[in-house]
Each structure stands twice: as C-alpha cells, then as structure tokens.
Amino acid sequence: MSETRVFLLPDLGEGLTEAELVSWHVAVGDEISVDQPIAEVETAKSTVEVPSPYAGIVAELHGQPGETLDVGKPLISVTPVSVAGTAADDAAPAEPAGPVVEPAETELGEPAAEPAKAHPEAEAYREEEKAGSGNVLIGYGTPGGHGVARRTRARRSSVALAEPVDTKPAETPTEDDLTLLRTRVPGRLGAVISPLVRRMAREHGVDLGELPGSGEGGLIMRRDVEKAIHAPVVEPAETKPVETKTAEPAAAPEGVDARTGLPIAARTPVRGVRKAVAANMARSRSEIPEATVWVDVDATGLLELREGLKAGGSSVPGLLAFIARFVTAGLKKYPELNTRIETASDGSQEIVSFDGVNLGIAAQTDRGLVVPSVRAAEKLTSRELDAEIRRLTDVARQGKATPTELGSGTFTLNNYGVFGVDGSAAIINHPEVAILGVGRIIDKPWVVNGELAVRKVTELTLTFDHRVCDGGTAAGFLRFVADAIENPTTLLADL
C-alpha cells in the first residue's frame, strides 16, 4: 500500500523563513498531478503559486488561508495512487505505515558520496524525479525542467558533509536536521551550511545572514557560530519597560486601549511585505548614520527635450528613465554612493564597491512598498531603461517580482512626486548607502539670465550614509544630476 507523502513548504527565495497562505487550489480528496499548482502563498517579497512535486490523492491540507507557515513545515500530504502488481509494491519494506517526510535537498553543486544503503524515501523519489518537472522552486529544481541545475538529495549518512571533520563524535541527523536543509542563508547563496551548524545557530539566536564564514569560499563553520554565541551581547535598556507594558492591557476592559482609554477599532497583524518593510526601515535607522542634502532644479529643458522628441514621432522614454540615466552617470563619477558596508563578527567593517549599478526603483503597490532593481543599469540607454522600469513596476504591482529582482539593488531612485509632494528625507533601503528622491514638477518663479520667469521646477533629495562619504561627495553627486536635468542634451546622445 502506498504511503502518504508530506510536502514541506520550500524556501521560496533568498532565505525567506515564512510565508502567508493566501488560498488553496485543491481540497482533501482531490486527485492531483506533478507540478499542479496546489496553493498560493505570499512571502515578504512576492506572491507565488506552489506546485506539487507529487501525484496522488490529497490526504491533508496543513494550514488555513490567512495563516503564516514556516519554511520546512508541512504544507500538504499526498497519498500516491496505488498500482497493483508494481515493483514498488512488491518491494515495499516491512515498516509501520505512516506519513513519510521527504528528505531535504542540499545546496551542494555536486552529488554527495553514495552511502552503503540509500534511504528508502530517497530511492522512491528518484523514480518520480525521472519524469521531470517543469515548475521550479528554489530547492526543488528538476532535471526535466528548462535548463535547471540538478538536485542533490541529502541522505541520512551525508547531511553534514558541508562541515569539516570534527574531533567530536558524529551526530545522527534527525528529521529536524533534514528540515533545516531547506532553509538557506539570506545574502550568502554560496555558503552551504551543515544542518548541525544551522540548528546550533537557530537554538542560540545567531543570525547566519550576518555571520562571515571562516571556511573556504566563505563557508560558515561550527567555530564561527560558537564564536558568535560567546560574543558579549548588550541588551537594550528599554527591554524591561517594554515587557512590563505588554502586561498592562490585560487589566483593561476588553476592546478598550489601556493607555488612551479609547475603544479599539481594529487590530491588524504586521506581516508579509509590511513586516519586511518595517524590519528593513527600523534596521536602516538604527544602523546607518544618515544625512540629507537637497536642491531645487529647473527641469524646463528636460521637458522641452521630451516634447521635441514627441513632435518627431519617435518613441519617447518617461522622465524617470531620463533621470535614471543621469543617476547611473553620476554614480560612475561618485562610486562611493554605490557601495555597501559589511561588518565582521569582530566588529571590523569594510566598504564593498561594485563594478556596475543595479538601480532600484521604489514602487508603491497594494501589498506595500517594494524596490525592484534594474540590473546593470549603467549599460542601458534611456529607452532601454524606460522599458525595464515599466516591466519591473508592472510585475511588482502584480506581486510577481522575483526575489532577485527585489533584493539585488545597489542604489535606489524614488519618485515620490507622483504622490503630489515636493520633497522627503527618505530612509535608506538597507543595506544600500544612499537613496535619491524626486519631487513633483510644478511651475515656480525662477531667475533666467537676470530676469524673472516661470519655469518647471522639481526638488532632488539625497539621503546618504555618512560612513561611506562626506558631504562634499554627496553634494557633488547631487549637483551632477541636477546639472544633467537642466542641460539634458549633454548626456542623452545615445537615446
């Protein structure tokens, strides 16, 4: 008799640890096929449909719409449709019937050493894997898909291969260890971590995404986690008062706020994109010593240039695309603003520079503020930038932007003028070091050649990390972009 298989919620991109279940596409008792979409989930970065790696009858749905599920926890249980007289039935092991949790996959680029006896669940999955699967999730690529990398299945005797030989006795990995293999480290796609190291980090609250690896190729070792565990931690002074305050509402009447005495109208959980934005903005403000400079700019020349191009009948990029061209040119002259600061476990810091610009475009969506980025923006013309900005904005608003598109920026351009405001001291999109804001373009009195005239004026605001540069560099970059807007033909010869 076929055993029920449990499909664990996979890592949907860049080390995300949870997702909100939006809706089920199947119900208990339905017969499903491999790669059939079974559920729609919303992560902190996008909304995706999750395909099933199994074919069979839906036995159980692990979660209700609106519920937040952890990566590596059960999502759906599927009972394969039994076929009489098959080799699998004849060779079924004499073990108690029960749910089988599929072994997790490693992140290694080549297969692990073959153990003396393969895990029965892994052997069973290989037969299914031969059929191929077109839809690919991170950690679930298949050889039958379109140009995807082969998967390496983790066996019980080899799940800790990423960790070098230790003087301590080898530990036998549990199902919890296998589950941990599905979780990747944010920002460190190449740092393959053994499940033992991951569990040690989880139990002691160590953030692997911020931990530098001392092993070859940046591999995070057990000693790195142990060092972080024993490092002195200073608790914030406000911890105790906050704990005391959380107990106060219990004494208040139900539905009434204890501090204000007003009726509570609603409670909205902070999750999804809003949760990610809140965490990122709080981290930015707590870690980055930011400063802001701004300048009013006469954009009349740029608007006249666009009108002239329209009159010529050619395709004309949007204003934001022109400004994006000016920004990438400015970052080439002032590369300090296209960097990132990395902090080692010993407190030492490095400024990381990049050979290229991934220009983030802040986009307001129904799910919240997201920042998809135009990769290698410095290589694109104004028309190419316009097309890519429109594409990214569209997929972001649909909730379909990929984790790579949402998490790879090196500098952000924010057009808050669309909201009808002139300026804003924006918060830097951590871990970047600067963000340029553009206000609305309106008619203002302006002195031109000694005479007062009405011109099209906008305000540029640059917020920057004072650790990477001083005011002179920030002002130089801002003035460069402003001059380009006022005299656009100097930089737009390659439209």
GROMACS .gro file of C-alpha atoms in nm:
model
  495
    1MET     CA    1   0.000   0.000   0.000
    2SER     CA    2   0.133   0.345  -0.088
    3GLU     CA    3   0.239   0.564   0.200
    4THR     CA    4   0.127   0.922   0.245
    5ARG     CA    5   0.395   1.174   0.149
    6VAL     CA    6   0.429   1.509   0.319
    7PHE     CA    7   0.537   1.806   0.106
    8LEU     CA    8   0.720   2.065   0.317
    9LEU     CA    9   0.688   2.435   0.238
   10PRO     CA   10   1.005   2.510   0.036
   11ASP     CA   11   1.232   2.814   0.055
   12LEU     CA   12   1.062   3.043  -0.195
   13GLY     CA   13   1.367   3.263  -0.241
   14GLU     CA   14   1.673   3.425  -0.076
   15GLY     CA   15   1.641   3.264   0.265
   16LEU     CA   16   1.283   3.366   0.349
   17THR     CA   17   1.170   3.179   0.660
   18GLU     CA   18   0.791   3.207   0.638
   19ALA     CA   19   0.501   3.268   0.401
   20GLU     CA   20   0.134   3.353   0.440
   21LEU     CA   21  -0.110   3.104   0.292
   22VAL     CA   22  -0.340   3.306   0.064
   23SER     CA   23  -0.558   3.030  -0.080
   24TRP     CA   24  -0.576   2.659  -0.162
   25HIS     CA   25  -0.625   2.547  -0.522
   26VAL     CA   26  -0.710   2.190  -0.414
   27ALA     CA   27  -0.918   2.017  -0.148
   28VAL     CA   28  -0.891   1.696   0.052
   29GLY     CA   29  -0.984   1.404  -0.173
   30ASP     CA   30  -0.881   1.574  -0.498
   31GLU     CA   31  -0.652   1.383  -0.732
   32ILE     CA   32  -0.352   1.595  -0.833
   33SER     CA   33  -0.061   1.558  -1.073
   34VAL     CA   34   0.308   1.652  -1.056
   35ASP     CA   35   0.360   2.027  -1.096
   36GLN     CA   36  -0.008   2.108  -1.050
   37PRO     CA   37  -0.047   2.437  -0.855
   38ILE     CA   38  -0.182   2.347  -0.512
   39ALA     CA   39  -0.170   2.675  -0.322
   40GLU     CA   40  -0.096   3.046  -0.348
   41VAL     CA   41   0.131   3.190  -0.081
   42GLU     CA   42   0.254   3.540  -0.011
   43THR     CA   43   0.607   3.599   0.113
   44ALA     CA   44   0.772   3.921   0.220
   45LYS     CA   45   0.878   3.967  -0.142
   46SER     CA   46   0.615   3.830  -0.378
   47THR     CA   47   0.305   3.617  -0.429
   48VAL     CA   48   0.369   3.276  -0.587
   49GLU     CA   49   0.184   2.959  -0.674
   50VAL     CA   50   0.333   2.646  -0.521
   51PRO     CA   51   0.332   2.335  -0.746
   52SER     CA   52   0.314   1.983  -0.607
   53PRO     CA   53   0.617   1.753  -0.651
   54TYR     CA   54   0.387   1.453  -0.603
   55ALA     CA   55   0.095   1.295  -0.785
   56GLY     CA   56  -0.189   1.128  -0.597
   57ILE     CA   57  -0.484   1.198  -0.370
   58VAL     CA   58  -0.480   1.497  -0.132
   59ALA     CA   59  -0.487   1.349   0.217
   60GLU     CA   60  -0.447   1.660   0.431
   61LEU     CA   61  -0.401   2.038   0.396
   62HIS     CA   62  -0.170   2.175   0.665
   63GLY     CA   63  -0.296   2.528   0.719
   64GLN     CA   64  -0.585   2.767   0.662
   65PRO     CA   65  -0.594   3.075   0.432
   66GLY     CA   66  -0.453   3.373   0.623
   67GLU     CA   67  -0.226   3.153   0.835
   68THR     CA   68   0.151   3.210   0.836
   69LEU     CA   69   0.350   2.892   0.770
   70ASP     CA   70   0.720   2.836   0.843
   71VAL     CA   71   0.955   2.719   0.569
   72GLY     CA   72   1.032   2.349   0.617
   73LYS     CA   73   0.699   2.274   0.786
   74PRO     CA   74   0.427   2.051   0.629
   75LEU     CA   75   0.218   2.212   0.356
   76ILE     CA   76   0.022   1.924   0.207
   77SER     CA   77   0.002   1.545   0.244
   78VAL     CA   78  -0.048   1.335  -0.069
   79THR     CA   79  -0.126   0.965  -0.095
   80PRO     CA   80   0.007   0.822  -0.424
   81VAL     CA   81  -0.246   0.630  -0.633
   82SER     CA   82  -0.152   0.263  -0.584
   83VAL     CA   83  -0.099   0.044  -0.890
   84ALA     CA   84  -0.149  -0.331  -0.838
   85GLY     CA   85   0.146  -0.556  -0.918
   86THR     CA   86   0.411  -0.284  -0.944
   87ALA     CA   87   0.769  -0.342  -0.842
   88ALA     CA   88   0.734  -0.073  -0.576
   89ASP     CA   89   0.450  -0.268  -0.409
   90ASP     CA   90   0.637  -0.597  -0.430
   91ALA     CA   91   0.947  -0.448  -0.276
   92ALA     CA   92   0.772  -0.246  -0.008
   93PRO     CA   93   0.971  -0.256   0.318
   94ALA     CA   94   0.810  -0.415   0.620
   95GLU     CA   95   0.782  -0.097   0.823
   96PRO     CA   96   0.487   0.053   1.011
   97ALA     CA   97   0.263   0.259   0.785
   98GLY     CA   98   0.264   0.633   0.841
   99PRO     CA   99   0.344   0.968   0.679
  100VAL     CA  100   0.680   0.987   0.507
  101VAL     CA  101   0.862   1.319   0.518
  102GLU     CA  102   1.063   1.368   0.200
  103PRO     CA  103   1.439   1.413   0.271
  104ALA     CA  104   1.553   1.771   0.222
  105GLU     CA  105   1.795   1.870  -0.053
  106THR     CA  106   2.143   2.002  -0.012
  107GLU     CA  107   2.272   2.321  -0.172
  108LEU     CA  108   2.591   2.149  -0.288
  109GLY     CA  109   2.687   2.175  -0.653
  110GLU     CA  110   2.785   1.807  -0.687
  111PRO     CA  111   2.638   1.480  -0.553
  112ALA     CA  112   2.716   1.361  -0.203
  113ALA     CA  113   2.908   1.036  -0.159
  114GLU     CA  114   2.685   0.729  -0.203
  115PRO     CA  115   2.617   0.568   0.137
  116ALA     CA  116   2.620   0.196   0.197
  117LYS     CA  117   2.239   0.187   0.199
  118ALA     CA  118   2.025   0.457   0.043
  119HIS     CA  119   1.732   0.597   0.237
  120PRO     CA  120   1.410   0.424   0.112
  121GLU     CA  121   1.221   0.754   0.073
  122ALA     CA  122   1.507   0.899  -0.132
  123GLU     CA  123   1.506   0.591  -0.359
  124ALA     CA  124   1.131   0.619  -0.407
  125TYR     CA  125   1.159   0.985  -0.500
  126ARG     CA  126   1.420   0.914  -0.765
  127GLU     CA  127   1.167   0.714  -0.965
  128GLU     CA  128   0.929   1.010  -0.959
  129GLU     CA  129   1.209   1.254  -1.035
  130LYS     CA  130   1.290   1.078  -1.364
  131ALA     CA  131   0.963   1.203  -1.508
  132GLY     CA  132   1.090   1.560  -1.479
  133SER     CA  133   0.908   1.868  -1.353
  134GLY     CA  134   0.876   2.199  -1.536
  135ASN     CA  135   0.793   2.433  -1.247
  136VAL     CA  136   1.097   2.510  -1.035
  137LEU     CA  137   1.106   2.646  -0.683
  138ILE     CA  138   1.428   2.717  -0.501
  139GLY     CA  139   1.541   2.383  -0.361
  140TYR     CA  140   1.304   2.195  -0.598
  141GLY     CA  141   1.465   2.220  -0.945
  142THR     CA  142   1.436   1.909  -1.161
  143PRO     CA  143   1.643   1.765  -1.444
  144GLY     CA  144   1.340   1.758  -1.673
  145GLY     CA  145   1.284   2.133  -1.649
  146HIS     CA  146   1.416   2.408  -1.868
  147GLY     CA  147   1.786   2.440  -1.807
  148VAL     CA  148   1.774   2.397  -1.430
  149ALA     CA  149   2.054   2.260  -1.215
  150ARG     CA  150   2.041   1.901  -1.092
  151ARG     CA  151   1.930   1.839  -0.736
  152THR     CA  152   2.142   1.659  -0.487
  153ARG     CA  153   1.940   1.462  -0.238
  154ALA     CA  154   2.065   1.463   0.119
  155ARG     CA  155   2.094   1.117   0.273
  156ARG     CA  156   2.097   1.049   0.642
  157SER     CA  157   2.459   0.941   0.632
  158SER     CA  158   2.578   1.250   0.446
  159VAL     CA  159   2.372   1.551   0.552
  160ALA     CA  160   2.665   1.703   0.743
  161LEU     CA  161   2.919   1.686   0.458
  162ALA     CA  162   2.942   2.066   0.446
  163GLU     CA  163   3.102   2.063   0.793
  164PRO     CA  164   3.468   1.952   0.809
  165VAL     CA  165   3.568   1.655   1.023
  166ASP     CA  166   3.540   1.746   1.387
  167THR     CA  167   3.709   1.590   1.687
  168LYS     CA  168   3.364   1.542   1.844
  169PRO     CA  169   3.166   1.221   1.779
  170ALA     CA  170   2.946   1.236   1.473
  171GLU     CA  171   2.582   1.318   1.543
  172THR     CA  172   2.299   1.130   1.374
  173PRO     CA  173   2.081   1.382   1.188
  174THR     CA  174   1.714   1.380   1.272
  175GLU     CA  175   1.410   1.474   1.064
  176ASP     CA  176   1.458   1.822   1.212
  177ASP     CA  177   1.804   1.832   1.057
  178LEU     CA  178   1.658   1.734   0.719
  179THR     CA  179   1.400   2.008   0.750
  180LEU     CA  180   1.670   2.265   0.825
  181LEU     CA  181   1.841   2.182   0.497
  182ARG     CA  182   1.556   2.351   0.313
  183THR     CA  183   1.642   2.686   0.470
  184ARG     CA  184   1.911   2.897   0.304
  185VAL     CA  185   2.110   3.184   0.443
  186PRO     CA  186   1.998   3.531   0.321
  187GLY     CA  187   2.262   3.704   0.109
  188ARG     CA  188   2.500   3.404   0.122
  189LEU     CA  189   2.387   3.172  -0.152
  190GLY     CA  190   2.730   3.012  -0.176
  191ALA     CA  191   2.776   2.949   0.197
  192VAL     CA  192   2.641   2.594   0.227
  193ILE     CA  193   2.583   2.522   0.593
  194SER     CA  194   2.552   2.184   0.757
  195PRO     CA  195   2.223   2.116   0.939
  196LEU     CA  196   2.407   2.084   1.269
  197VAL     CA  197   2.551   2.433   1.230
  198ARG     CA  198   2.210   2.570   1.132
  199ARG     CA  199   2.038   2.413   1.431
  200MET     CA  200   2.308   2.544   1.665
  201ALA     CA  201   2.257   2.894   1.522
  202ARG     CA  202   1.879   2.870   1.550
  203GLU     CA  203   1.883   2.749   1.910
  204HIS     CA  204   2.116   3.031   2.018
  205GLY     CA  205   1.955   3.307   1.812
  206VAL     CA  206   2.254   3.362   1.580
  207ASP     CA  207   2.171   3.542   1.251
  208LEU     CA  208   2.355   3.342   0.984
  209GLY     CA  209   2.283   3.611   0.727
  210GLU     CA  210   2.517   3.849   0.913
  211LEU     CA  211   2.781   3.591   1.006
  212PRO     CA  212   3.103   3.583   0.798
  213GLY     CA  213   3.236   3.236   0.724
  214SER     CA  214   3.596   3.139   0.801
  215GLY     CA  215   3.589   2.829   0.580
  216GLU     CA  216   3.692   2.800   0.218
  217GLY     CA  217   3.480   3.018  -0.010
  218GLY     CA  218   3.311   3.188   0.287
  219LEU     CA  219   3.169   2.862   0.426
  220ILE     CA  220   3.023   2.915   0.774
  221MET     CA  221   3.178   2.665   1.014
  222ARG     CA  222   3.076   2.541   1.358
  223ARG     CA  223   3.353   2.750   1.513
  224ASP     CA  224   3.204   3.065   1.355
  225VAL     CA  225   2.870   3.004   1.524
  226GLU     CA  226   3.034   2.918   1.856
  227LYS     CA  227   3.231   3.242   1.840
  228ALA     CA  228   2.910   3.439   1.779
  229ILE     CA  229   2.735   3.258   2.065
  230HIS     CA  230   3.004   3.352   2.315
  231ALA     CA  231   3.038   3.710   2.193
  232PRO     CA  232   2.917   3.966   2.453
  233VAL     CA  233   2.563   4.090   2.384
  234VAL     CA  234   2.439   4.419   2.530
  235GLU     CA  235   2.067   4.412   2.596
  236PRO     CA  236   1.885   4.738   2.516
  237ALA     CA  237   1.792   4.938   2.823
  238GLU     CA  238   1.427   4.955   2.722
  239THR     CA  239   1.373   4.579   2.721
  240LYS     CA  240   1.226   4.554   3.071
  241PRO     CA  241   0.989   4.853   3.044
  242VAL     CA  242   0.852   4.710   2.719
  243GLU     CA  243   0.787   4.374   2.886
  244THR     CA  244   0.611   4.550   3.172
  245LYS     CA  245   0.389   4.747   2.935
  246THR     CA  246   0.277   4.438   2.743
  247ALA     CA  247   0.114   4.306   3.058
  248GLU     CA  248  -0.088   4.626   3.123
  249PRO     CA  249  -0.365   4.580   2.861
  250ALA     CA  250  -0.473   4.258   3.036
  251ALA     CA  251  -0.616   4.467   3.320
  252ALA     CA  252  -0.806   4.699   3.085
  253PRO     CA  253  -1.166   4.632   2.978
  254GLU     CA  254  -1.196   4.423   2.661
  255GLY     CA  255  -1.191   4.639   2.347
  256VAL     CA  256  -1.056   4.947   2.528
  257ASP     CA  257  -0.699   5.073   2.499
  258ALA     CA  258  -0.539   5.094   2.844
  259ARG     CA  259  -0.317   5.393   2.766
  260THR     CA  260  -0.568   5.621   2.590
  261GLY     CA  261  -0.897   5.490   2.722
  262LEU     CA  262  -1.036   5.485   2.367
  263PRO     CA  263  -1.223   5.191   2.212
  264ILE     CA  264  -1.001   4.977   1.988
  265ALA     CA  265  -1.139   4.982   1.634
  266ALA     CA  266  -0.920   4.710   1.483
  267ARG     CA  267  -0.601   4.509   1.520
  268THR     CA  268  -0.404   4.445   1.201
  269PRO     CA  269  -0.123   4.187   1.208
  270VAL     CA  270   0.208   4.315   1.069
  271ARG     CA  271   0.308   4.054   0.812
  272GLY     CA  272   0.407   3.998   0.452
  273VAL     CA  273   0.556   4.298   0.272
  274ARG     CA  274   0.463   4.538   0.553
  275LYS     CA  275   0.655   4.322   0.802
  276ALA     CA  276   0.962   4.312   0.576
  277VAL     CA  277   0.950   4.688   0.511
  278ALA     CA  278   0.913   4.763   0.882
  279ALA     CA  279   1.210   4.545   0.974
  280ASN     CA  280   1.429   4.688   0.698
  281MET     CA  281   1.344   5.051   0.776
  282ALA     CA  282   1.399   5.001   1.151
  283ARG     CA  283   1.735   4.839   1.080
  284SER     CA  284   1.831   5.122   0.846
  285ARG     CA  285   1.753   5.390   1.102
  286SER     CA  286   1.928   5.205   1.386
  287GLU     CA  287   2.248   5.120   1.194
  288ILE     CA  288   2.304   5.398   0.938
  289PRO     CA  289   2.420   5.749   1.040
  290GLU     CA  290   2.233   5.919   0.759
  291ALA     CA  291   2.246   6.276   0.634
  292THR     CA  292   2.033   6.457   0.376
  293VAL     CA  293   2.108   6.719   0.111
  294TRP     CA  294   1.863   6.867  -0.138
  295VAL     CA  295   1.843   7.117  -0.424
  296ASP     CA  296   1.576   7.279  -0.644
  297VAL     CA  297   1.623   7.207  -1.013
  298ASP     CA  298   1.492   7.378  -1.326
  299ALA     CA  299   1.358   7.086  -1.532
  300THR     CA  300   1.224   7.303  -1.814
  301GLY     CA  301   1.499   7.194  -2.053
  302LEU     CA  302   1.428   6.825  -1.995
  303LEU     CA  303   1.055   6.869  -2.053
  304GLU     CA  304   1.120   7.067  -2.370
  305LEU     CA  305   1.351   6.791  -2.495
  306ARG     CA  306   1.077   6.528  -2.447
  307GLU     CA  307   0.823   6.746  -2.625
  308GLY     CA  308   1.062   6.786  -2.916
  309LEU     CA  309   1.111   6.410  -2.938
  310LYS     CA  310   0.735   6.355  -2.933
  311ALA     CA  311   0.691   6.601  -3.216
  312GLY     CA  312   0.940   6.398  -3.419
  313GLY     CA  313   0.715   6.094  -3.393
  314SER     CA  314   0.968   5.874  -3.214
  315SER     CA  315   0.913   5.665  -2.903
  316VAL     CA  316   0.989   5.883  -2.603
  317PRO     CA  317   1.108   5.749  -2.264
  318GLY     CA  318   0.945   5.871  -1.945
  319LEU     CA  319   1.104   6.138  -1.729
  320LEU     CA  320   1.209   5.879  -1.469
  321ALA     CA  321   1.409   5.692  -1.734
  322PHE     CA  322   1.598   6.010  -1.824
  323ILE     CA  323   1.674   6.078  -1.459
  324ALA     CA  324   1.784   5.714  -1.418
  325ARG     CA  325   2.041   5.774  -1.695
  326PHE     CA  326   2.170   6.078  -1.513
  327VAL     CA  327   2.190   5.882  -1.186
  328THR     CA  328   2.395   5.597  -1.334
  329ALA     CA  329   2.634   5.850  -1.491
  330GLY     CA  330   2.662   6.028  -1.157
  331LEU     CA  331   2.738   5.704  -0.972
  332LYS     CA  332   3.017   5.633  -1.218
  333LYS     CA  333   3.174   5.966  -1.119
  334TYR     CA  334   3.093   5.927  -0.748
  335PRO     CA  335   3.116   5.548  -0.686
  336GLU     CA  336   3.123   5.591  -0.308
  337LEU     CA  337   2.742   5.611  -0.318
  338ASN     CA  338   2.716   5.276  -0.498
  339THR     CA  339   2.861   5.063  -0.220
  340ARG     CA  340   2.768   4.858   0.085
  341ILE     CA  341   2.915   4.833   0.435
  342GLU     CA  342   2.980   4.486   0.576
  343THR     CA  343   3.051   4.428   0.945
  344ALA     CA  344   3.252   4.125   1.057
  345SER     CA  345   3.187   3.933   1.378
  346ASP     CA  346   3.484   4.108   1.543
  347GLY     CA  347   3.328   4.448   1.473
  348SER     CA  348   3.560   4.542   1.186
  349GLN     CA  349   3.397   4.698   0.881
  350GLU     CA  350   3.461   4.702   0.507
  351ILE     CA  351   3.320   4.918   0.230
  352VAL     CA  352   3.228   4.690  -0.061
  353SER     CA  353   3.233   4.854  -0.405
  354PHE     CA  354   3.063   4.718  -0.719
  355ASP     CA  355   3.156   4.701  -1.083
  356GLY     CA  356   2.817   4.809  -1.209
  357VAL     CA  357   2.489   4.960  -1.090
  358ASN     CA  358   2.170   4.771  -1.001
  359LEU     CA  359   1.932   5.066  -0.988
  360GLY     CA  360   1.639   5.013  -0.751
  361ILE     CA  361   1.309   5.181  -0.841
  362ALA     CA  362   1.079   5.235  -0.543
  363ALA     CA  363   0.728   5.121  -0.637
  364GLN     CA  364   0.411   5.156  -0.431
  365THR     CA  365   0.185   4.851  -0.462
  366ASP     CA  366  -0.131   4.723  -0.299
  367ARG     CA  367   0.090   4.495  -0.088
  368GLY     CA  368   0.318   4.779   0.024
  369LEU     CA  369   0.640   4.949  -0.087
  370VAL     CA  370   0.880   4.730  -0.286
  371VAL     CA  371   1.203   4.813  -0.469
  372PRO     CA  372   1.268   4.606  -0.782
  373SER     CA  373   1.603   4.681  -0.942
  374VAL     CA  374   1.724   4.729  -1.298
  375ARG     CA  375   2.034   4.511  -1.322
  376ALA     CA  376   2.343   4.658  -1.494
  377ALA     CA  377   2.152   4.983  -1.542
  378GLU     CA  378   2.468   5.169  -1.639
  379LYS     CA  379   2.479   4.973  -1.967
  380LEU     CA  380   2.127   5.067  -2.079
  381THR     CA  381   2.011   5.360  -2.290
  382SER     CA  382   1.722   5.580  -2.184
  383ARG     CA  383   1.478   5.381  -2.396
  384GLU     CA  384   1.603   5.050  -2.256
  385LEU     CA  385   1.580   5.187  -1.903
  386ASP     CA  386   1.225   5.305  -1.968
  387ALA     CA  387   1.117   4.961  -2.091
  388GLU     CA  388   1.276   4.780  -1.796
  389ILE     CA  389   1.138   5.024  -1.537
  390ARG     CA  390   0.787   4.977  -1.677
  391ARG     CA  391   0.825   4.598  -1.679
  392LEU     CA  392   0.957   4.582  -1.322
  393THR     CA  393   0.690   4.819  -1.191
  394ASP     CA  394   0.420   4.608  -1.354
  395VAL     CA  395   0.539   4.272  -1.215
  396ALA     CA  396   0.594   4.429  -0.872
  397ARG     CA  397   0.236   4.557  -0.860
  398GLN     CA  398   0.112   4.214  -0.961
  399GLY     CA  399   0.317   4.061  -0.677
  400LYS     CA  400   0.512   3.852  -0.930
  401ALA     CA  401   0.859   4.010  -0.899
  402THR     CA  402   1.130   3.754  -0.824
  403PRO     CA  403   1.345   3.764  -0.509
  404THR     CA  404   1.645   3.850  -0.728
  405GLU     CA  405   1.463   4.146  -0.881
  406LEU     CA  406   1.359   4.269  -0.536
  407GLY     CA  407   1.679   4.212  -0.343
  408SER     CA  408   1.976   4.296  -0.564
  409GLY     CA  409   1.979   4.677  -0.575
  410THR     CA  410   2.287   4.889  -0.506
  411PHE     CA  411   2.123   5.237  -0.519
  412THR     CA  412   1.758   5.345  -0.508
  413LEU     CA  413   1.571   5.608  -0.710
  414ASN     CA  414   1.241   5.715  -0.554
  415ASN     CA  415   0.985   5.919  -0.749
  416TYR     CA  416   0.757   6.043  -0.472
  417GLY     CA  417   0.643   6.333  -0.690
  418VAL     CA  418   0.366   6.105  -0.817
  419PHE     CA  419   0.205   6.146  -0.473
  420GLY     CA  420   0.194   6.524  -0.516
  421VAL     CA  421   0.470   6.614  -0.268
  422ASP     CA  422   0.778   6.829  -0.320
  423GLY     CA  423   1.037   6.661  -0.100
  424SER     CA  424   1.110   6.386   0.150
  425ALA     CA  425   1.401   6.285   0.371
  426ALA     CA  426   1.371   5.920   0.273
  427ILE     CA  427   1.503   5.624   0.472
  428ILE     CA  428   1.788   5.441   0.300
  429ASN     CA  429   1.700   5.096   0.165
  430HIS     CA  430   1.936   4.885   0.379
  431PRO     CA  431   2.199   4.755   0.300
  432GLU     CA  432   2.244   5.026   0.037
  433VAL     CA  433   2.411   5.354   0.136
  434ALA     CA  434   2.206   5.617  -0.050
  435ILE     CA  435   1.866   5.697  -0.199
  436LEU     CA  436   1.772   5.981  -0.436
  437GLY     CA  437   1.420   6.122  -0.424
  438VAL     CA  438   1.247   6.326  -0.695
  439GLY     CA  439   0.957   6.556  -0.609
  440ARG     CA  440   0.673   6.680  -0.827
  441ILE     CA  441   0.746   6.917  -1.116
  442ILE     CA  442   0.549   7.242  -1.081
  443ASP     CA  443   0.555   7.598  -1.211
  444LYS     CA  444   0.769   7.829  -0.999
  445PRO     CA  445   0.924   8.173  -1.039
  446TRP     CA  446   1.286   8.135  -1.148
  447VAL     CA  447   1.558   8.381  -1.247
  448VAL     CA  448   1.682   8.320  -1.603
  449ASN     CA  449   1.955   8.545  -1.745
  450GLY     CA  450   1.882   8.806  -1.482
  451GLU     CA  451   1.507   8.810  -1.545
  452LEU     CA  452   1.221   8.652  -1.358
  453ALA     CA  453   1.044   8.373  -1.545
  454VAL     CA  454   0.803   8.087  -1.478
  455ARG     CA  455   0.988   7.756  -1.504
  456LYS     CA  456   0.918   7.388  -1.442
  457VAL     CA  457   1.092   7.318  -1.110
  458THR     CA  458   1.145   7.000  -0.909
  459GLU     CA  459   1.332   6.916  -0.591
  460LEU     CA  460   1.600   6.645  -0.564
  461THR     CA  461   1.672   6.499  -0.220
  462LEU     CA  462   1.969   6.272  -0.148
  463THR     CA  463   1.991   6.077   0.177
  464PHE     CA  464   2.328   5.909   0.225
  465ASP     CA  465   2.527   5.702   0.474
  466HIS     CA  466   2.784   5.934   0.630
  467ARG     CA  467   3.015   5.638   0.695
  468VAL     CA  468   3.098   5.593   0.326
  469CYS     CA  469   3.149   5.956   0.229
  470ASP     CA  470   3.129   6.315   0.348
  471GLY     CA  471   2.902   6.599   0.243
  472GLY     CA  472   3.131   6.708  -0.040
  473THR     CA  473   3.086   6.378  -0.226
  474ALA     CA  474   2.709   6.372  -0.169
  475ALA     CA  475   2.672   6.733  -0.281
  476GLY     CA  476   2.891   6.669  -0.587
  477PHE     CA  477   2.672   6.377  -0.695
  478LEU     CA  478   2.350   6.571  -0.636
  479ARG     CA  479   2.479   6.871  -0.830
  480PHE     CA  480   2.587   6.644  -1.116
  481VAL     CA  481   2.234   6.500  -1.151
  482ALA     CA  482   2.078   6.847  -1.118
  483ASP     CA  483   2.302   6.991  -1.390
  484ALA     CA  484   2.216   6.699  -1.619
  485ILE     CA  485   1.842   6.767  -1.573
  486GLU     CA  486   1.891   7.136  -1.651
  487ASN     CA  487   2.113   7.059  -1.954
  488PRO     CA  488   1.997   6.712  -2.065
  489THR     CA  489   2.142   6.701  -2.417
  490THR     CA  490   2.494   6.661  -2.278
  491LEU     CA  491   2.421   6.307  -2.153
  492LEU     CA  492   2.149   6.185  -2.386
  493ALA     CA  493   2.330   6.144  -2.715
  494ASP     CA  494   2.271   5.766  -2.701
  495LEU     CA  495   1.892   5.767  -2.663
   0.00000   0.00000   0.00000
